[in-house]
PDB file of C-alpha atoms in Angstrom:
ATOM      1  CA  VAL R   1     133.687  61.230  47.718  1.00 89.00           C
ATOM      2  CA  ASP R   2     132.039  63.503  45.602  1.00 90.00           C
ATOM      3  CA  ALA R   3     129.661  65.133  47.990  1.00 90.00           C
ATOM      4  CA  GLU R   4     126.597  65.586  45.985  1.00 95.00           C
ATOM      5  CA  ALA R   5     126.664  62.050  44.409  1.00 97.00           C
ATOM      6  CA  GLY R   6     128.550  60.118  46.663  1.00 96.00           C
ATOM      7  CA  THR R   7     131.283  59.083  44.154  1.00 96.00           C
ATOM      8  CA  ILE R   8     134.572  58.218  45.121  1.00 96.00           C
ATOM      9  CA  THR R   9     136.679  60.440  43.394  1.00 93.00           C
ATOM     10  CA  TRP R  10     140.282  59.531  44.430  1.00 93.00           C
ATOM     11  CA  ASP R  11     141.401  56.861  46.433  1.00 94.00           C
ATOM     12  CA  VAL R  12     145.358  57.156  48.104  1.00 94.00           C
ATOM     13  CA  GLU R  13     146.916  54.202  49.789  1.00 92.00           C
ATOM     14  CA  VAL R  14     149.080  57.167  52.410  1.00 93.00           C
ATOM     15  CA  PHE R  15     151.393  54.345  54.569  1.00 90.00           C
ATOM     16  CA  GLN R  16     151.979  51.200  54.024  1.00 86.00           C
ATOM     17  CA  PRO R  17     153.224  50.374  57.639  1.00 78.00           C
ATOM     18  CA  SER R  18     155.292  46.667  58.309  1.00 78.00           C
ATOM     19  CA  SER R  19     153.316  45.795  60.747  1.00 75.00           C
ATOM     20  CA  GLN R  20     150.352  46.991  62.659  1.00 75.00           C
ATOM     21  CA  PRO R  21     150.364  48.953  65.770  1.00 73.00           C
ATOM     22  CA  LYS R  22     148.036  47.385  69.104  1.00 76.00           C
ATOM     23  CA  LYS R  23     144.824  49.241  68.818  1.00 74.00           C
ATOM     24  CA  HIS R  24     141.024  48.882  71.104  1.00 73.00           C
ATOM     25  CA  THR R  25     138.825  46.583  69.573  1.00 78.00           C
ATOM     26  CA  LYS R  26     136.298  49.997  69.854  1.00 76.00           C
ATOM     27  CA  ASN R  27     139.197  52.040  67.973  1.00 74.00           C
ATOM     28  CA  GLY R  28     140.338  52.033  64.008  1.00 73.00           C
ATOM     29  CA  TYR R  29     143.871  53.292  62.580  1.00 74.00           C
ATOM     30  CA  ALA R  30     142.471  56.818  61.424  1.00 79.00           C
ATOM     31  CA  SER R  31     139.939  57.980  64.454  1.00 80.00           C
ATOM     32  CA  PRO R  32     142.171  61.337  64.604  1.00 85.00           C
ATOM     33  CA  THR R  33     139.921  64.137  62.258  1.00 87.00           C
ATOM     34  CA  PRO R  34     142.073  65.044  59.345  1.00 93.00           C
ATOM     35  CA  ILE R  35     142.324  68.932  59.110  1.00 95.00           C
ATOM     36  CA  ALA R  36     141.467  70.645  54.922  1.00 95.00           C
ATOM     37  CA  VAL R  37     142.455  73.997  53.996  1.00 96.00           C
ATOM     38  CA  ASP R  38     143.758  75.820  51.572  1.00 96.00           C
ATOM     39  CA  GLY R  39     143.928  72.799  49.418  1.00 96.00           C
ATOM     40  CA  ARG R  40     146.008  70.652  50.937  1.00 97.00           C
ATOM     41  CA  VAL R  41     144.748  67.655  53.505  1.00 96.00           C
ATOM     42  CA  TYR R  42     146.693  66.867  56.819  1.00 97.00           C
ATOM     43  CA  VAL R  43     145.996  63.471  58.055  1.00 96.00           C
ATOM     44  CA  HIS R  44     147.712  61.739  61.339  1.00 93.00           C
ATOM     45  CA  PHE R  45     147.562  57.827  61.789  1.00 89.00           C
ATOM     46  CA  GLY R  46     149.369  58.092  65.692  1.00 86.00           C
ATOM     47  CA  PRO R  47     152.914  56.196  65.606  1.00 86.00           C
ATOM     48  CA  MET R  48     151.919  54.960  61.561  1.00 86.00           C
ATOM     49  CA  GLY R  49     152.808  58.156  60.292  1.00 92.00           C
ATOM     50  CA  THR R  50     151.217  61.739  59.391  1.00 96.00           C
ATOM     51  CA  ALA R  51     151.078  63.030  55.614  1.00 97.00           C
ATOM     52  CA  CYS R  52     149.494  66.055  53.782  1.00 98.00           C
ATOM     53  CA  LEU R  53     148.054  65.636  50.573  1.00 98.00           C
ATOM     54  CA  ASP R  54     146.432  68.374  47.632  1.00 97.00           C
ATOM     55  CA  THR R  55     142.610  67.650  47.047  1.00 93.00           C
ATOM     56  CA  ALA R  56     143.362  65.885  43.847  1.00 94.00           C
ATOM     57  CA  GLY R  57     145.289  63.073  46.348  1.00 95.00           C
ATOM     58  CA  LYS R  58     148.605  64.002  45.520  1.00 97.00           C
ATOM     59  CA  VAL R  59     150.825  63.475  48.496  1.00 97.00           C
ATOM     60  CA  LEU R  60     153.132  66.001  49.591  1.00 98.00           C
ATOM     61  CA  TRP R  61     155.287  64.947  52.478  1.00 98.00           C
ATOM     62  CA  ARG R  62     155.143  61.807  54.871  1.00 97.00           C
ATOM     63  CA  GLN R  63     156.318  62.320  58.129  1.00 96.00           C
ATOM     64  CA  ALA R  64     157.053  58.639  59.737  1.00 92.00           C
ATOM     65  CA  ASP R  65     160.064  59.066  62.109  1.00 92.00           C
ATOM     66  CA  LEU R  66     157.790  59.950  65.106  1.00 90.00           C
ATOM     67  CA  THR R  67     157.547  56.490  66.673  1.00 82.00           C
ATOM     68  CA  TYR R  68     156.221  55.552  69.800  1.00 80.00           C
ATOM     69  CA  GLU R  69     153.729  52.767  71.507  1.00 81.00           C
ATOM     70  CA  THR R  70     150.634  52.866  71.914  1.00 81.00           C
ATOM     71  CA  PRO R  71     148.017  50.746  73.368  1.00 77.00           C
ATOM     72  CA  HIS R  72     144.573  51.241  71.881  1.00 73.00           C
ATOM     73  CA  GLY R  73     145.899  53.273  69.085  1.00 72.00           C
ATOM     74  CA  ASN R  74     145.505  57.083  68.462  1.00 78.00           C
ATOM     75  CA  GLY R  75     142.542  59.273  68.681  1.00 79.00           C
ATOM     76  CA  GLY R  76     143.878  62.044  69.078  1.00 86.00           C
ATOM     77  CA  SER R  77     144.026  64.898  66.071  1.00 90.00           C
ATOM     78  CA  PRO R  78     146.309  67.170  64.869  1.00 95.00           C
ATOM     79  CA  VAL R  79     145.634  71.173  64.793  1.00 97.00           C
ATOM     80  CA  LEU R  80     147.082  73.678  62.526  1.00 97.00           C
ATOM     81  CA  HIS R  81     148.572  76.550  63.852  1.00 97.00           C
ATOM     82  CA  ASP R  82     151.073  79.219  62.258  1.00 95.00           C
ATOM     83  CA  GLY R  83     152.655  77.404  59.651  1.00 97.00           C
ATOM     84  CA  LYS R  84     152.860  73.978  62.141  1.00 98.00           C
ATOM     85  CA  LEU R  85     150.659  70.698  61.886  1.00 98.00           C
ATOM     86  CA  LEU R  86     150.740  70.565  66.093  1.00 97.00           C
ATOM     87  CA  PHE R  87     149.874  66.933  67.931  1.00 94.00           C
ATOM     88  CA  SER R  88     150.440  64.929  71.359  1.00 92.00           C
ATOM     89  CA  CYS R  89     151.864  61.548  71.049  1.00 90.00           C
ATOM     90  CA  ASP R  90     150.310  59.972  74.859  1.00 87.00           C
ATOM     91  CA  ALA R  91     152.753  56.802  74.551  1.00 80.00           C
ATOM     92  CA  THR R  92     153.202  53.974  76.894  1.00 79.00           C
ATOM     93  CA  ASP R  93     156.392  55.648  77.783  1.00 82.00           C
ATOM     94  CA  LYS R  94     157.718  58.858  77.324  1.00 87.00           C
ATOM     95  CA  PRO R  95     155.092  60.894  75.939  1.00 90.00           C
ATOM     96  CA  PHE R  96     155.327  64.104  73.903  1.00 93.00           C
ATOM     97  CA  VAL R  97     154.120  67.141  72.202  1.00 95.00           C
ATOM     98  CA  VAL R  98     154.950  67.584  68.493  1.00 97.00           C
ATOM     99  CA  ALA R  99     155.132  70.587  65.743  1.00 98.00           C
ATOM    100  CA  LEU R 100     155.767  69.884  61.985  1.00 98.00           C
ATOM    101  CA  ASP R 101     156.513  72.073  59.368  1.00 98.00           C
ATOM    102  CA  GLN R 102     152.836  72.353  57.263  1.00 98.00           C
ATOM    103  CA  ASP R 103     154.898  72.780  54.588  1.00 98.00           C
ATOM    104  CA  THR R 104     157.541  69.900  54.878  1.00 98.00           C
ATOM    105  CA  GLY R 105     156.209  68.063  57.280  1.00 98.00           C
ATOM    106  CA  LYS R 106     159.881  67.997  59.552  1.00 98.00           C
ATOM    107  CA  VAL R 107     159.801  67.880  63.183  1.00 98.00           C
ATOM    108  CA  VAL R 108     159.848  72.015  63.895  1.00 98.00           C
ATOM    109  CA  TRP R 109     160.432  71.161  67.912  1.00 98.00           C
ATOM    110  CA  ARG R 110     159.349  67.979  69.879  1.00 97.00           C
ATOM    111  CA  THR R 111     158.997  68.375  73.603  1.00 96.00           C
ATOM    112  CA  GLU R 112     158.707  65.164  76.558  1.00 93.00           C
ATOM    113  CA  ARG R 113     155.721  65.368  79.089  1.00 89.00           C
ATOM    114  CA  ALA R 114     156.407  66.068  82.438  1.00 82.00           C
ATOM    115  CA  THR R 115     154.249  63.470  83.894  1.00 85.00           C
ATOM    116  CA  GLN R 116     154.518  60.775  86.814  1.00 84.00           C
ATOM    117  CA  ALA R 117     151.717  59.329  86.333  1.00 84.00           C
ATOM    118  CA  SER R 118     152.293  55.334  86.100  1.00 84.00           C
ATOM    119  CA  LYS R 119     150.159  54.650  82.822  1.00 84.00           C
ATOM    120  CA  LYS R 120     150.846  57.174  80.403  1.00 83.00           C
ATOM    121  CA  PHE R 121     148.700  57.041  77.048  1.00 78.00           C
ATOM    122  CA  SER R 122     145.776  59.373  76.486  1.00 82.00           C
ATOM    123  CA  PHE R 123     144.208  60.533  73.548  1.00 83.00           C
ATOM    124  CA  CYS R 124     144.066  64.342  73.523  1.00 89.00           C
ATOM    125  CA  THR R 125     143.141  66.746  70.825  1.00 93.00           C
ATOM    126  CA  PRO R 126     145.197  69.713  71.956  1.00 96.00           C
ATOM    127  CA  LEU R 127     143.865  73.690  72.001  1.00 97.00           C
ATOM    128  CA  VAL R 128     146.246  76.737  70.726  1.00 98.00           C
ATOM    129  CA  ILE R 129     144.678  80.106  72.795  1.00 97.00           C
ATOM    130  CA  ASP R 130     145.698  83.731  72.844  1.00 96.00           C
ATOM    131  CA  ASP R 131     148.026  84.223  76.466  1.00 93.00           C
ATOM    132  CA  GLY R 132     147.997  88.113  76.320  1.00 92.00           C
ATOM    133  CA  GLY R 133     149.460  87.708  72.293  1.00 93.00           C
ATOM    134  CA  ARG R 134     151.634  84.915  72.803  1.00 95.00           C
ATOM    135  CA  LYS R 135     150.011  81.737  71.808  1.00 97.00           C
ATOM    136  CA  LEU R 136     150.133  78.709  73.709  1.00 98.00           C
ATOM    137  CA  LEU R 137     149.327  74.639  72.560  1.00 98.00           C
ATOM    138  CA  VAL R 138     146.974  73.448  76.169  1.00 97.00           C
ATOM    139  CA  SER R 139     147.608  69.823  75.366  1.00 95.00           C
ATOM    140  CA  PRO R 140     146.114  67.855  78.476  1.00 92.00           C
ATOM    141  CA  GLY R 141     147.574  64.229  79.203  1.00 89.00           C
ATOM    142  CA  SER R 142     148.268  61.315  81.580  1.00 86.00           C
ATOM    143  CA  GLY R 143     148.405  63.035  85.170  1.00 89.00           C
ATOM    144  CA  MET R 144     148.680  67.085  83.626  1.00 91.00           C
ATOM    145  CA  VAL R 145     147.668  69.470  81.532  1.00 92.00           C
ATOM    146  CA  GLY R 146     150.544  71.357  79.774  1.00 95.00           C
ATOM    147  CA  ALA R 147     150.870  74.811  78.207  1.00 97.00           C
ATOM    148  CA  TYR R 148     153.807  74.872  75.225  1.00 97.00           C
ATOM    149  CA  ASP R 149     154.730  78.259  73.447  1.00 98.00           C
ATOM    150  CA  VAL R 150     153.910  76.914  69.424  1.00 97.00           C
ATOM    151  CA  ASN R 151     157.083  78.783  68.537  1.00 97.00           C
ATOM    152  CA  ASP R 152     159.228  76.111  70.078  1.00 98.00           C
ATOM    153  CA  GLY R 153     157.574  74.119  72.380  1.00 97.00           C
ATOM    154  CA  THR R 154     158.995  75.414  75.751  1.00 97.00           C
ATOM    155  CA  GLU R 155     156.969  74.354  78.393  1.00 97.00           C
ATOM    156  CA  VAL R 156     155.232  77.716  79.779  1.00 97.00           C
ATOM    157  CA  TRP R 157     153.444  75.699  82.875  1.00 95.00           C
ATOM    158  CA  HIS R 158     151.572  72.536  83.474  1.00 95.00           C
ATOM    159  CA  VAL R 159     149.034  71.680  86.246  1.00 92.00           C
ATOM    160  CA  ARG R 160     149.171  68.183  87.800  1.00 91.00           C
ATOM    161  CA  TYR R 161     146.174  66.204  88.837  1.00 89.00           C
ATOM    162  CA  GLY R 162     147.046  62.919  89.692  1.00 84.00           C
ATOM    163  CA  GLU R 163     146.810  59.109  88.331  1.00 85.00           C
ATOM    164  CA  GLY R 164     144.508  60.214  85.438  1.00 82.00           C
ATOM    165  CA  PHE R 165     144.720  58.576  81.985  1.00 81.00           C
ATOM    166  CA  SER R 166     143.102  58.148  78.991  1.00 82.00           C
ATOM    167  CA  ILE R 167     142.162  61.819  78.910  1.00 81.00           C
ATOM    168  CA  VAL R 168     140.541  62.384  75.934  1.00 83.00           C
ATOM    169  CA  PRO R 169     137.975  66.107  75.567  1.00 87.00           C
ATOM    170  CA  ARG R 170     139.220  68.326  74.442  1.00 90.00           C
ATOM    171  CA  PRO R 171     140.210  71.387  76.534  1.00 94.00           C
ATOM    172  CA  VAL R 172     138.145  74.705  76.576  1.00 94.00           C
ATOM    173  CA  PHE R 173     139.195  78.730  77.159  1.00 96.00           C
ATOM    174  CA  ALA R 174     136.925  81.341  77.970  1.00 95.00           C
ATOM    175  CA  HIS R 175     136.975  84.315  80.312  1.00 93.00           C
ATOM    176  CA  GLY R 176     140.967  83.453  80.604  1.00 93.00           C
ATOM    177  CA  LEU R 177     140.261  79.958  82.336  1.00 95.00           C
ATOM    178  CA  VAL R 178     141.620  76.755  80.950  1.00 95.00           C
ATOM    179  CA  PHE R 179     138.917  73.884  81.405  1.00 94.00           C
ATOM    180  CA  VAL R 180     139.766  70.074  81.120  1.00 92.00           C
ATOM    181  CA  THR R 181     138.308  66.809  81.953  1.00 88.00           C
ATOM    182  CA  THR R 182     140.467  64.116  83.785  1.00 82.00           C
TER     183      THR R 182
END
């Protein structure tokens, strides 16, 4: 949309799923916030797919292989760090975090979550922090918060917090501490 005139400059259909996943009436299929940087726009539609477009609307890549079931749709947004698009896929079963190559959309790493919560779905946007020179992706989910090495997805630490699920608030990092709301 042209910022001054308010006119539509381009309108591109990125995905055309054969079926629509479940979603809450207060949620849409495009709830995650896109990322616009360096002439590219990264969009995430949860289990329907993730894509990269240029600012003229040309689709550069699509990634639709990361299927998972959500009871209310998706809510967490991706983050971009060091050539990787990182996000949480907190489904009703077998939640995971993933990194895609920002140039190709191919999966760089995928790590299952170590949660014991009975309800596994959440909607959090993760946060990249600097832990003494090592970059960690801090991602709260149902019943736990985990920190993953951004290079290879190795879980560095996790803390369990019971049965908390449907986690939405993004973590905050300050004074060497990670703050989460459960």
